[in-house]
Short mmCIF file of N, CA and C in Angstrom, two decimals:
data_model
loop_
_atom_site.label_atom_id
_atom_site.label_comp_id
_atom_site.label_asym_id
_atom_site.label_seq_id
_atom_site.Cartn_x
_atom_site.Cartn_y
_atom_site.Cartn_z
N MET A 14 59.83 73.99 18.37
CA MET A 14 58.61 73.82 19.37
C MET A 14 58.70 72.32 19.02
N LYS A 15 58.78 71.70 20.39
CA LYS A 15 58.79 70.49 20.64
C LYS A 15 57.17 69.62 21.08
N ILE A 16 57.15 68.75 20.72
CA ILE A 16 55.90 67.80 20.66
C ILE A 16 56.40 66.85 21.83
N LYS A 17 55.38 67.36 22.73
CA LYS A 17 55.13 66.50 23.89
C LYS A 17 53.97 65.20 23.70
N ILE A 18 54.80 64.08 23.77
CA ILE A 18 53.54 63.09 24.00
C ILE A 18 54.04 62.18 24.94
N SER A 19 53.33 62.03 25.98
CA SER A 19 53.75 60.86 27.15
C SER A 19 53.94 59.85 26.72
N ARG A 20 54.19 59.20 27.34
CA ARG A 20 54.52 57.73 27.02
C ARG A 20 53.42 56.77 27.19
N GLN A 21 52.30 57.16 27.66
CA GLN A 21 51.23 56.36 28.14
C GLN A 21 50.52 56.68 26.54
N HIS A 22 50.48 58.02 26.42
CA HIS A 22 49.72 58.25 24.82
C HIS A 22 50.56 57.19 23.96
N LEU A 23 51.86 57.27 23.82
CA LEU A 23 52.41 56.54 22.82
C LEU A 23 52.52 54.75 23.03
N TYR A 24 52.14 54.55 24.15
CA TYR A 24 51.74 52.90 24.39
C TYR A 24 50.59 52.52 24.33
N VAL A 25 49.55 53.35 24.47
CA VAL A 25 48.07 53.31 23.62
C VAL A 25 48.00 53.63 22.34
N SER A 26 48.83 54.24 21.81
CA SER A 26 48.63 54.35 20.06
C SER A 26 49.24 53.34 19.77
N PHE A 27 50.12 52.94 20.23
CA PHE A 27 50.90 51.59 19.37
C PHE A 27 50.22 50.66 19.71
N ILE A 28 49.65 50.20 20.92
CA ILE A 28 49.12 48.87 21.22
C ILE A 28 47.58 49.15 19.99
N SER A 29 46.83 50.45 19.85
CA SER A 29 45.62 50.76 19.14
C SER A 29 45.86 50.01 17.93
N LEU A 30 47.02 50.73 17.41
CA LEU A 30 47.95 50.55 15.61
C LEU A 30 48.23 48.91 16.02
N LEU A 31 48.40 48.36 16.74
CA LEU A 31 48.73 46.80 16.77
C LEU A 31 47.40 45.94 16.56
N LEU A 32 46.15 46.75 17.40
CA LEU A 32 44.50 45.99 17.43
C LEU A 32 44.39 46.47 15.88
N LEU A 33 44.40 47.47 15.66
CA LEU A 33 43.84 47.75 14.44
C LEU A 33 44.41 46.73 12.91
N LEU A 34 45.83 46.76 12.92
CA LEU A 34 46.26 45.86 12.25
C LEU A 34 45.78 44.50 12.55
N PHE A 35 45.81 44.22 13.43
CA PHE A 35 44.99 42.72 14.03
C PHE A 35 43.59 42.74 13.33
N VAL A 36 43.15 43.78 13.47
CA VAL A 36 41.76 43.18 13.19
C VAL A 36 41.63 43.13 11.76
N PHE A 37 42.35 43.98 10.98
CA PHE A 37 42.16 43.86 9.17
C PHE A 37 42.78 42.75 8.85
N VAL A 38 43.79 42.22 9.58
CA VAL A 38 44.22 40.70 9.14
C VAL A 38 43.71 39.80 9.37
N PHE A 39 42.49 39.66 10.53
CA PHE A 39 41.88 39.16 11.05
C PHE A 39 40.78 38.92 9.96
N SER A 40 40.05 40.17 10.08
CA SER A 40 38.97 40.33 9.01
C SER A 40 39.20 39.20 7.53
N PHE A 41 40.42 40.19 6.99
CA PHE A 41 40.86 39.93 5.64
C PHE A 41 41.13 38.37 5.40
N GLY A 42 41.78 38.14 6.35
CA GLY A 42 42.27 36.44 6.47
C GLY A 42 41.35 35.51 6.94
N VAL A 43 40.75 35.59 7.87
CA VAL A 43 39.90 34.57 8.33
C VAL A 43 38.08 34.97 7.99
N LEU A 44 37.65 35.92 8.42
CA LEU A 44 36.19 36.26 8.88
C LEU A 44 35.81 36.37 7.06
N ILE A 45 36.42 37.14 6.09
CA ILE A 45 35.71 37.30 4.82
C ILE A 45 35.54 36.08 4.23
N PRO A 46 36.91 35.02 4.05
CA PRO A 46 36.73 34.16 3.27
C PRO A 46 35.61 33.05 4.03
N LYS A 47 35.86 32.67 5.39
CA LYS A 47 34.58 31.79 6.00
C LYS A 47 33.14 32.30 5.69
N GLY A 48 33.36 33.77 5.69
CA GLY A 48 32.05 34.29 5.20
C GLY A 48 31.28 34.02 3.85
N LYS A 49 32.17 33.91 2.61
CA LYS A 49 31.71 33.29 1.56
C LYS A 49 31.50 31.82 1.70
N GLU A 50 32.30 31.09 2.74
CA GLU A 50 31.95 29.78 2.93
C GLU A 50 30.73 29.32 3.77
N TYR A 51 30.38 30.29 4.33
CA TYR A 51 28.96 30.34 4.97
C TYR A 51 27.75 30.49 3.96
N ARG A 52 27.95 31.55 3.42
CA ARG A 52 27.13 31.78 2.17
C ARG A 52 26.66 30.52 1.09
N GLU A 53 27.82 30.00 0.84
CA GLU A 53 27.78 29.04 -0.09
C GLU A 53 26.87 27.61 0.94
N SER A 54 27.26 27.73 2.02
CA SER A 54 26.64 26.66 3.09
C SER A 54 25.46 26.77 2.95
N ARG A 55 25.11 28.14 3.26
CA ARG A 55 23.69 28.36 3.56
C ARG A 55 22.87 28.35 2.27
N LEU A 56 23.14 28.66 0.97
CA LEU A 56 22.54 28.24 -0.23
C LEU A 56 22.56 26.73 -0.21
N GLU A 57 23.54 25.85 0.25
CA GLU A 57 23.19 24.52 -0.22
C GLU A 57 22.57 23.79 0.71
N LEU A 58 22.35 24.63 1.89
CA LEU A 58 21.33 23.99 3.08
C LEU A 58 19.94 24.27 2.61
N ARG A 59 19.63 25.55 2.03
CA ARG A 59 18.54 25.78 1.34
C ARG A 59 17.88 24.85 0.42
N LYS A 60 18.82 24.50 -0.46
CA LYS A 60 18.28 23.52 -1.97
C LYS A 60 18.09 21.94 -1.03
N GLU A 61 18.85 21.96 0.08
CA GLU A 61 18.83 20.27 0.59
C GLU A 61 17.37 20.27 1.50
N ASN A 62 17.32 21.54 2.06
CA ASN A 62 16.00 21.78 2.68
C ASN A 62 14.76 21.59 2.12
N MET A 63 14.84 22.05 0.81
CA MET A 63 13.62 22.30 -0.37
C MET A 63 13.53 20.68 -0.67
N GLU A 64 14.28 20.01 -1.10
CA GLU A 64 14.73 18.90 -1.75
C GLU A 64 14.05 17.63 -0.66
N PHE A 65 14.62 17.93 0.57
CA PHE A 65 13.93 17.08 1.64
C PHE A 65 12.52 17.33 1.94
N GLN A 66 12.08 18.91 1.95
CA GLN A 66 10.63 18.75 2.10
C GLN A 66 9.88 18.15 1.02
N LYS A 67 10.58 18.19 -0.74
CA LYS A 67 9.50 17.47 -1.24
C LYS A 67 9.63 15.96 -1.11
N TYR A 68 10.72 15.34 -0.63
CA TYR A 68 10.70 14.02 -0.15
C TYR A 68 9.71 13.72 0.92
N GLN A 69 9.76 14.78 1.86
CA GLN A 69 8.80 14.25 3.13
C GLN A 69 7.39 14.34 2.87
N ASN A 70 6.99 15.56 1.69
CA ASN A 70 5.88 15.49 1.30
C ASN A 70 5.22 14.16 0.58
N PHE A 71 6.04 13.94 -0.18
CA PHE A 71 6.08 12.73 -0.81
C PHE A 71 5.81 11.18 -0.16
N HIS A 72 6.66 11.32 0.56
CA HIS A 72 6.61 10.15 1.78
C HIS A 72 5.26 10.29 3.01
N ASP A 73 4.91 11.69 3.38
CA ASP A 73 3.35 11.65 3.58
C ASP A 73 2.63 11.35 2.84
N GLU A 74 2.52 11.81 1.57
CA GLU A 74 1.14 11.04 0.81
C GLU A 74 1.48 9.79 0.76
N THR A 75 2.32 9.06 0.36
CA THR A 75 2.41 8.14 0.20
C THR A 75 1.66 7.44 1.32
N LEU A 76 2.22 7.59 2.62
CA LEU A 76 1.90 6.89 3.75
C LEU A 76 0.49 7.15 3.98
N GLY A 77 -0.18 8.35 3.66
CA GLY A 77 -1.76 8.64 3.72
C GLY A 77 -2.34 7.49 2.83
N THR A 78 -1.81 7.24 1.63
CA THR A 78 -2.42 6.27 0.81
C THR A 78 -2.10 5.01 1.07
N LEU A 79 -1.18 4.69 1.86
CA LEU A 79 -0.98 3.53 2.28
C LEU A 79 -2.13 2.74 3.49
N LYS A 80 -2.21 3.97 4.21
CA LYS A 80 -2.79 3.49 5.54
C LYS A 80 -4.41 3.60 4.77
N ASN A 81 -4.55 4.38 3.99
CA ASN A 81 -6.24 4.29 3.38
C ASN A 81 -6.33 2.98 3.03
N LEU A 82 -5.15 2.46 1.76
CA LEU A 82 -5.51 1.44 1.27
C LEU A 82 -5.60 0.14 2.27
N GLN A 83 -4.68 0.11 3.31
CA GLN A 83 -4.82 -0.82 4.72
C GLN A 83 -6.06 -0.86 5.31
N SER A 84 -6.65 0.32 5.43
CA SER A 84 -7.92 0.23 5.92
C SER A 84 -9.30 -0.22 5.33
N LYS A 85 -9.29 -0.13 3.76
CA LYS A 85 -10.35 -0.41 2.62
C LYS A 85 -9.66 -1.80 2.59
N ASN A 86 -8.53 -2.32 2.49
CA ASN A 86 -8.59 -3.65 2.20
C ASN A 86 -8.07 -4.51 3.29
N ARG A 87 -8.62 -4.23 4.39
CA ARG A 87 -8.33 -4.78 5.67
C ARG A 87 -8.59 -6.21 5.56
N HIS A 88 -9.69 -6.72 5.00
CA HIS A 88 -10.34 -8.17 5.27
C HIS A 88 -9.63 -8.90 4.18
N ILE A 89 -9.24 -8.35 3.01
CA ILE A 89 -8.18 -9.00 2.03
C ILE A 89 -7.19 -9.28 2.64
N ILE A 90 -6.26 -8.47 3.47
CA ILE A 90 -4.88 -8.39 4.30
C ILE A 90 -4.98 -9.48 4.86
N SER A 91 -5.70 -9.69 5.82
CA SER A 91 -6.13 -10.61 6.81
C SER A 91 -6.10 -12.07 5.93
N ALA A 92 -7.22 -12.00 5.14
CA ALA A 92 -7.33 -13.18 4.53
C ALA A 92 -6.28 -14.04 3.67
N PHE A 93 -5.10 -13.28 3.36
CA PHE A 93 -3.83 -14.07 2.79
C PHE A 93 -2.80 -14.65 3.83
N ASP A 94 -3.45 -14.26 5.08
CA ASP A 94 -2.45 -14.87 6.29
C ASP A 94 -3.34 -16.18 7.02
N ALA A 95 -4.63 -16.15 6.31
CA ALA A 95 -5.38 -17.02 6.98
C ALA A 95 -5.20 -18.64 6.66
N VAL A 96 -5.15 -19.43 7.40
CA VAL A 96 -4.69 -21.05 6.75
C VAL A 96 -6.06 -21.55 6.63
N PHE A 97 -5.99 -22.27 5.20
CA PHE A 97 -7.04 -22.81 4.58
C PHE A 97 -7.43 -23.99 5.52
N ASN A 98 -8.42 -24.02 5.66
CA ASN A 98 -8.68 -25.41 6.69
C ASN A 98 -10.54 -25.90 5.76
N LEU A 99 -9.77 -26.90 5.04
CA LEU A 99 -11.10 -27.49 4.48
C LEU A 99 -12.31 -27.83 5.13
N ASP A 100 -12.19 -28.41 6.19
CA ASP A 100 -13.47 -28.55 6.74
C ASP A 100 -14.38 -27.51 6.96
N ARG A 101 -13.72 -26.28 7.56
CA ARG A 101 -14.31 -25.13 7.96
C ARG A 101 -14.92 -24.68 6.62
N PHE A 102 -14.19 -24.83 5.51
CA PHE A 102 -14.74 -24.25 4.36
C PHE A 102 -15.79 -25.25 3.53
N GLU A 103 -15.92 -26.50 4.11
CA GLU A 103 -17.26 -27.41 3.69
C GLU A 103 -18.06 -27.15 4.67
N LYS A 104 -18.08 -26.62 5.82
CA LYS A 104 -19.40 -26.04 6.80
C LYS A 104 -20.00 -24.85 6.15
N GLN A 105 -19.28 -23.90 5.94
CA GLN A 105 -19.37 -22.66 5.45
C GLN A 105 -20.26 -22.72 4.58
N HIS A 106 -20.00 -23.25 3.25
CA HIS A 106 -20.39 -23.30 2.16
C HIS A 106 -21.52 -24.38 1.81
N LYS A 107 -21.75 -25.07 2.67
CA LYS A 107 -22.25 -26.37 2.32
C LYS A 107 -23.91 -26.13 2.28
N VAL A 108 -24.46 -24.76 3.08
CA VAL A 108 -25.78 -24.39 2.52
C VAL A 108 -26.30 -24.27 1.69
N PHE A 109 -25.12 -23.86 0.42
CA PHE A 109 -25.66 -23.39 -0.82
C PHE A 109 -25.99 -24.39 -1.85
N PHE A 110 -25.52 -25.67 -1.42
CA PHE A 110 -25.56 -26.69 -2.21
C PHE A 110 -26.62 -27.88 -1.56
N SER A 111 -27.04 -29.04 -2.28
CA SER A 111 -27.75 -30.17 -2.12
C SER A 111 -26.74 -30.97 -1.70
N SER A 112 -25.83 -31.37 -2.56
CA SER A 112 -24.53 -32.09 -1.94
C SER A 112 -23.40 -31.43 -2.21
N PHE A 113 -22.09 -31.38 -1.38
CA PHE A 113 -21.08 -30.75 -1.87
C PHE A 113 -20.08 -31.81 -1.43
N ASN A 114 -18.86 -31.95 -2.37
CA ASN A 114 -18.05 -32.80 -2.17
C ASN A 114 -16.78 -32.16 -2.63
N ILE A 115 -15.58 -32.16 -1.64
CA ILE A 115 -14.68 -31.50 -2.19
C ILE A 115 -13.54 -32.65 -2.19
N SER A 116 -12.42 -32.57 -3.34
CA SER A 116 -11.85 -33.79 -2.97
C SER A 116 -10.35 -32.88 -2.41
N LYS A 117 -9.22 -33.98 -2.54
CA LYS A 117 -7.91 -33.67 -2.32
C LYS A 117 -7.47 -32.32 -2.69
N ILE A 118 -6.86 -31.51 -1.80
CA ILE A 118 -6.22 -30.31 -2.10
C ILE A 118 -4.58 -30.74 -2.72
N SER A 119 -4.41 -29.94 -3.86
CA SER A 119 -3.06 -30.40 -4.46
C SER A 119 -2.48 -29.02 -4.58
N ARG A 120 -1.02 -29.19 -3.95
CA ARG A 120 -0.15 -27.69 -4.18
C ARG A 120 0.34 -27.43 -5.82
N ALA A 121 -0.30 -26.43 -5.82
CA ALA A 121 0.26 -25.90 -7.25
C ALA A 121 1.48 -24.87 -7.12
N LYS A 122 2.37 -24.48 -8.17
CA LYS A 122 3.50 -23.97 -7.98
C LYS A 122 3.36 -22.53 -7.20
N ASP A 123 4.24 -21.73 -6.28
CA ASP A 123 4.51 -20.81 -5.88
C ASP A 123 4.33 -19.71 -6.73
N GLU A 124 3.46 -18.89 -6.80
CA GLU A 124 3.47 -17.50 -7.21
C GLU A 124 3.68 -16.27 -6.56
N GLU A 125 4.30 -15.37 -7.25
CA GLU A 125 5.10 -14.27 -6.68
C GLU A 125 4.51 -13.96 -5.11
N GLY A 126 5.54 -15.25 -4.24
CA GLY A 126 5.49 -15.02 -2.86
C GLY A 126 4.46 -16.10 -2.28
N PHE A 127 3.12 -16.29 -2.94
CA PHE A 127 2.11 -17.11 -2.51
C PHE A 127 2.23 -18.33 -2.88
N ALA A 128 1.64 -19.23 -1.61
CA ALA A 128 1.18 -20.66 -2.02
C ALA A 128 -0.01 -20.91 -2.77
N SER A 129 -0.04 -21.79 -3.83
CA SER A 129 -1.63 -21.92 -4.31
C SER A 129 -1.77 -23.33 -4.05
N TYR A 130 -3.18 -23.51 -3.43
CA TYR A 130 -3.36 -24.73 -3.81
C TYR A 130 -4.78 -25.33 -4.74
N GLU A 131 -4.91 -26.01 -5.75
CA GLU A 131 -6.27 -26.42 -6.29
C GLU A 131 -6.89 -27.49 -5.47
N VAL A 132 -8.51 -27.00 -5.68
CA VAL A 132 -8.94 -27.52 -4.93
C VAL A 132 -10.10 -28.14 -5.89
N ASN A 133 -10.67 -29.53 -6.37
CA ASN A 133 -11.26 -29.89 -6.95
C ASN A 133 -12.76 -30.15 -6.34
N THR A 134 -13.75 -29.62 -6.96
CA THR A 134 -15.06 -29.68 -6.13
C THR A 134 -16.29 -30.06 -6.62
N SER A 135 -17.23 -30.95 -6.72
CA SER A 135 -18.16 -31.17 -7.08
C SER A 135 -19.62 -30.91 -6.46
N SER A 136 -20.60 -30.81 -7.04
CA SER A 136 -21.66 -30.34 -6.24
C SER A 136 -23.04 -30.45 -6.92
N GLN A 137 -24.19 -30.50 -6.46
CA GLN A 137 -25.68 -30.53 -6.69
C GLN A 137 -26.29 -29.48 -6.29
N ILE A 138 -26.98 -28.56 -7.36
CA ILE A 138 -27.96 -27.58 -6.90
C ILE A 138 -29.14 -27.68 -7.49
N SER A 139 -30.11 -26.87 -6.79
CA SER A 139 -31.39 -26.91 -7.70
C SER A 139 -31.58 -25.80 -8.40
N SER A 140 -30.83 -24.87 -8.45
CA SER A 140 -30.95 -23.32 -9.43
C SER A 140 -29.59 -23.04 -9.20
N PRO A 141 -29.00 -22.47 -10.53
CA PRO A 141 -28.20 -21.53 -10.98
C PRO A 141 -27.91 -20.20 -9.87
N LYS A 142 -28.84 -19.80 -9.21
CA LYS A 142 -28.84 -18.87 -8.34
C LYS A 142 -28.22 -19.36 -6.84
N ASN A 143 -28.47 -20.24 -6.72
CA ASN A 143 -27.71 -20.87 -5.38
C ASN A 143 -26.17 -20.68 -5.63
N PHE A 144 -25.39 -21.44 -7.19
CA PHE A 144 -24.21 -21.17 -7.15
C PHE A 144 -23.75 -19.88 -7.40
N TYR A 145 -24.75 -18.82 -8.13
CA TYR A 145 -23.90 -17.27 -7.37
C TYR A 145 -24.18 -16.80 -6.48
N ASN A 146 -25.11 -17.11 -5.61
CA ASN A 146 -24.79 -17.04 -4.22
C ASN A 146 -23.60 -17.57 -3.39
N PHE A 147 -23.11 -18.52 -4.03
CA PHE A 147 -22.12 -19.24 -3.41
C PHE A 147 -20.76 -18.40 -3.82
N LEU A 148 -20.80 -17.84 -5.15
CA LEU A 148 -19.68 -17.03 -5.53
C LEU A 148 -19.64 -15.78 -4.64
N ASP A 149 -20.74 -15.39 -4.51
CA ASP A 149 -20.75 -14.12 -3.40
C ASP A 149 -19.89 -13.80 -2.38
N ALA A 150 -20.62 -15.72 -1.83
CA ALA A 150 -20.07 -15.96 -0.05
C ALA A 150 -18.33 -16.16 -0.28
N LEU A 151 -18.24 -16.80 -1.57
CA LEU A 151 -16.73 -16.87 -1.77
C LEU A 151 -15.87 -15.31 -1.15
N ASN A 152 -16.42 -14.01 -2.21
CA ASN A 152 -15.85 -13.01 -1.71
C ASN A 152 -15.75 -12.68 -0.76
N LYS A 153 -16.85 -12.91 0.33
CA LYS A 153 -16.69 -12.54 1.66
C LYS A 153 -16.11 -13.42 2.65
N SER A 154 -15.64 -14.30 2.01
CA SER A 154 -14.96 -15.41 2.89
C SER A 154 -13.48 -14.98 3.78
N ASP A 155 -13.21 -16.04 4.65
CA ASP A 155 -11.78 -15.57 5.47
C ASP A 155 -10.68 -15.98 4.32
N TRP A 156 -10.81 -16.24 3.38
CA TRP A 156 -9.53 -16.47 2.20
C TRP A 156 -9.53 -15.87 0.86
N ILE A 157 -8.24 -16.26 0.31
CA ILE A 157 -8.73 -15.59 -1.04
C ILE A 157 -8.80 -16.78 -1.99
N ILE A 158 -9.87 -17.15 -2.75
CA ILE A 158 -10.09 -18.11 -3.76
C ILE A 158 -10.55 -17.60 -4.88
N GLY A 159 -10.10 -18.25 -5.77
CA GLY A 159 -10.24 -17.96 -7.36
C GLY A 159 -11.17 -19.03 -7.79
N VAL A 160 -12.47 -18.87 -8.60
CA VAL A 160 -12.89 -19.77 -9.17
C VAL A 160 -12.41 -20.11 -10.66
N ASN A 161 -11.85 -21.51 -11.00
CA ASN A 161 -11.03 -21.43 -12.32
C ASN A 161 -12.35 -21.80 -13.13
N PHE A 162 -12.17 -21.22 -14.51
CA PHE A 162 -12.91 -21.93 -15.65
C PHE A 162 -12.56 -23.21 -15.95
N PRO A 163 -13.52 -24.24 -16.84
CA PRO A 163 -14.37 -24.01 -17.16
C PRO A 163 -15.47 -24.75 -15.80
N ILE A 164 -16.65 -24.31 -15.61
CA ILE A 164 -17.47 -24.70 -14.60
C ILE A 164 -18.74 -25.43 -15.49
N ASN A 165 -18.59 -26.35 -15.13
CA ASN A 165 -19.48 -27.63 -15.72
C ASN A 165 -20.74 -27.67 -15.12
N PHE A 166 -22.07 -27.57 -15.83
CA PHE A 166 -23.12 -28.04 -15.22
C PHE A 166 -23.55 -28.85 -16.41
N LYS A 167 -24.38 -29.86 -15.21
CA LYS A 167 -25.24 -30.87 -16.22
C LYS A 167 -26.34 -31.07 -15.37
N ARG A 168 -27.32 -31.22 -16.21
CA ARG A 168 -28.61 -31.42 -15.85
C ARG A 168 -28.94 -32.90 -15.43
N ASP A 169 -29.42 -33.15 -14.25
CA ASP A 169 -29.48 -34.64 -13.92
C ASP A 169 -30.96 -34.24 -12.91
N GLY A 170 -32.11 -34.34 -13.83
CA GLY A 170 -33.37 -34.63 -13.37
C GLY A 170 -33.73 -33.23 -12.80
N GLU A 171 -34.18 -32.85 -11.43
CA GLU A 171 -34.44 -31.56 -10.85
C GLU A 171 -33.46 -31.36 -10.83
N MET A 172 -32.07 -31.60 -10.62
CA MET A 172 -31.17 -31.50 -10.05
C MET A 172 -29.62 -30.84 -11.02
N ILE A 173 -29.39 -30.10 -10.62
CA ILE A 173 -27.72 -29.31 -11.69
C ILE A 173 -26.67 -29.80 -10.91
N LYS A 174 -25.90 -30.82 -11.62
CA LYS A 174 -24.52 -31.46 -10.91
C LYS A 174 -23.36 -30.29 -11.75
N SER A 175 -22.78 -29.83 -10.66
CA SER A 175 -21.77 -28.77 -11.05
C SER A 175 -20.16 -29.25 -10.60
N SER A 176 -19.29 -28.94 -11.64
CA SER A 176 -17.93 -29.33 -11.04
C SER A 176 -16.81 -28.12 -11.61
N PHE A 177 -16.15 -27.79 -10.71
CA PHE A 177 -15.29 -26.59 -11.04
C PHE A 177 -13.96 -26.95 -10.11
N ILE A 178 -12.93 -25.98 -10.53
CA ILE A 178 -11.76 -26.15 -9.84
C ILE A 178 -11.58 -24.53 -9.06
N MET A 179 -11.30 -24.77 -7.98
CA MET A 179 -10.90 -23.27 -7.06
C MET A 179 -9.38 -23.40 -6.56
N LYS A 180 -8.69 -22.30 -6.98
CA LYS A 180 -7.34 -21.89 -6.28
C LYS A 180 -7.38 -21.31 -5.18
N VAL A 181 -6.67 -21.74 -4.17
CA VAL A 181 -6.94 -20.94 -2.73
C VAL A 181 -5.29 -20.47 -2.83
N TYR A 182 -5.52 -18.93 -2.36
CA TYR A 182 -3.92 -18.43 -2.50
C TYR A 182 -3.80 -18.32 -0.95
N VAL A 183 -2.74 -18.67 -0.40
CA VAL A 183 -2.26 -18.31 1.09
C VAL A 183 -0.55 -17.75 1.12
N ASN A 184 -0.39 -16.72 1.86
CA ASN A 184 0.70 -16.25 1.96
C ASN A 184 1.58 -17.34 2.01
N ASN A 185 3.13 -17.40 1.73
CA ASN A 185 3.67 -18.40 1.64
C ASN A 185 4.95 -17.91 2.73
N LYS A 186 4.44 -18.83 3.88
CA LYS A 186 5.33 -18.25 4.96
C LYS A 186 6.63 -18.94 4.91
N ASP A 187 6.72 -20.20 4.52
CA ASP A 187 7.75 -20.74 4.49
C ASP A 187 9.14 -19.40 3.62
N LYS A 188 8.78 -19.05 2.74
CA LYS A 188 9.59 -17.89 1.45
C LYS A 188 9.55 -16.67 2.36
N ASN A 189 8.18 -16.60 2.95
CA ASN A 189 8.74 -15.11 3.80
C ASN A 189 9.43 -15.14 5.09
N SER A 190 9.28 -16.38 5.90
CA SER A 190 10.20 -16.37 6.92
C SER A 190 11.78 -16.18 6.38
N THR A 191 12.16 -17.13 5.65
CA THR A 191 13.68 -17.24 5.28
C THR A 191 13.94 -16.05 4.51
N ALA A 192 13.34 -15.30 3.90
CA ALA A 192 13.33 -14.30 3.30
C ALA A 192 13.80 -12.88 4.52
N SER A 193 13.00 -12.97 5.67
CA SER A 193 13.16 -11.90 6.65
C SER A 193 14.38 -12.67 7.66
N LYS A 194 14.64 -13.99 7.49
CA LYS A 194 15.91 -14.13 8.37
C LYS A 194 17.34 -13.79 7.61
N SER A 195 16.99 -13.74 6.26
CA SER A 195 18.35 -13.46 5.61
C SER A 195 18.21 -11.88 5.60
N VAL A 196 17.44 -10.80 5.49
CA VAL A 196 17.43 -9.53 5.91
C VAL A 196 17.89 -9.44 6.86
N ALA A 197 17.84 -10.16 8.19
CA ALA A 197 18.16 -9.75 9.21
C ALA A 197 19.60 -9.94 9.81
N LYS A 198 20.18 -10.95 8.85
CA LYS A 198 21.61 -10.98 9.18
C LYS A 198 22.34 -10.27 8.27
#
């Protein structure tokens, strides 16, 4: 008995066998190793996404806190950028005193990026309540001012003479401008 296989069937079988062999070689040689790499990369990507999400949440929370603090302390932030004007200060706060004298401003040493000035002040007031009203007005003024102790009060007839030293804090533009120029380079 002779087996009759046509030449076409033989070619198709041979080509099918070659394709099947190619599929196995390609699968075991390329796809399966790349599949392992893909799974490892996918796990690593998940870890990185979780870490990124953690940092993104921290960033969002910190940004929200920053915006909240900036809105609450807007007046203080703008006060650091305000230039101290001695005449304007005297006009604003002269109403609290019978006589109000401010001596020369001397620049104290820079403190943590801020220029500070010392202002010697002497005044006459009719009651200590005026002085406390003055301190309240300082808190609402356009500058950051600290009144240093001791505050000397001396009675002079009906009036009380007071003398004290104020420290005015101003954003040190010289230092900040050179720092920003060095960062820009």
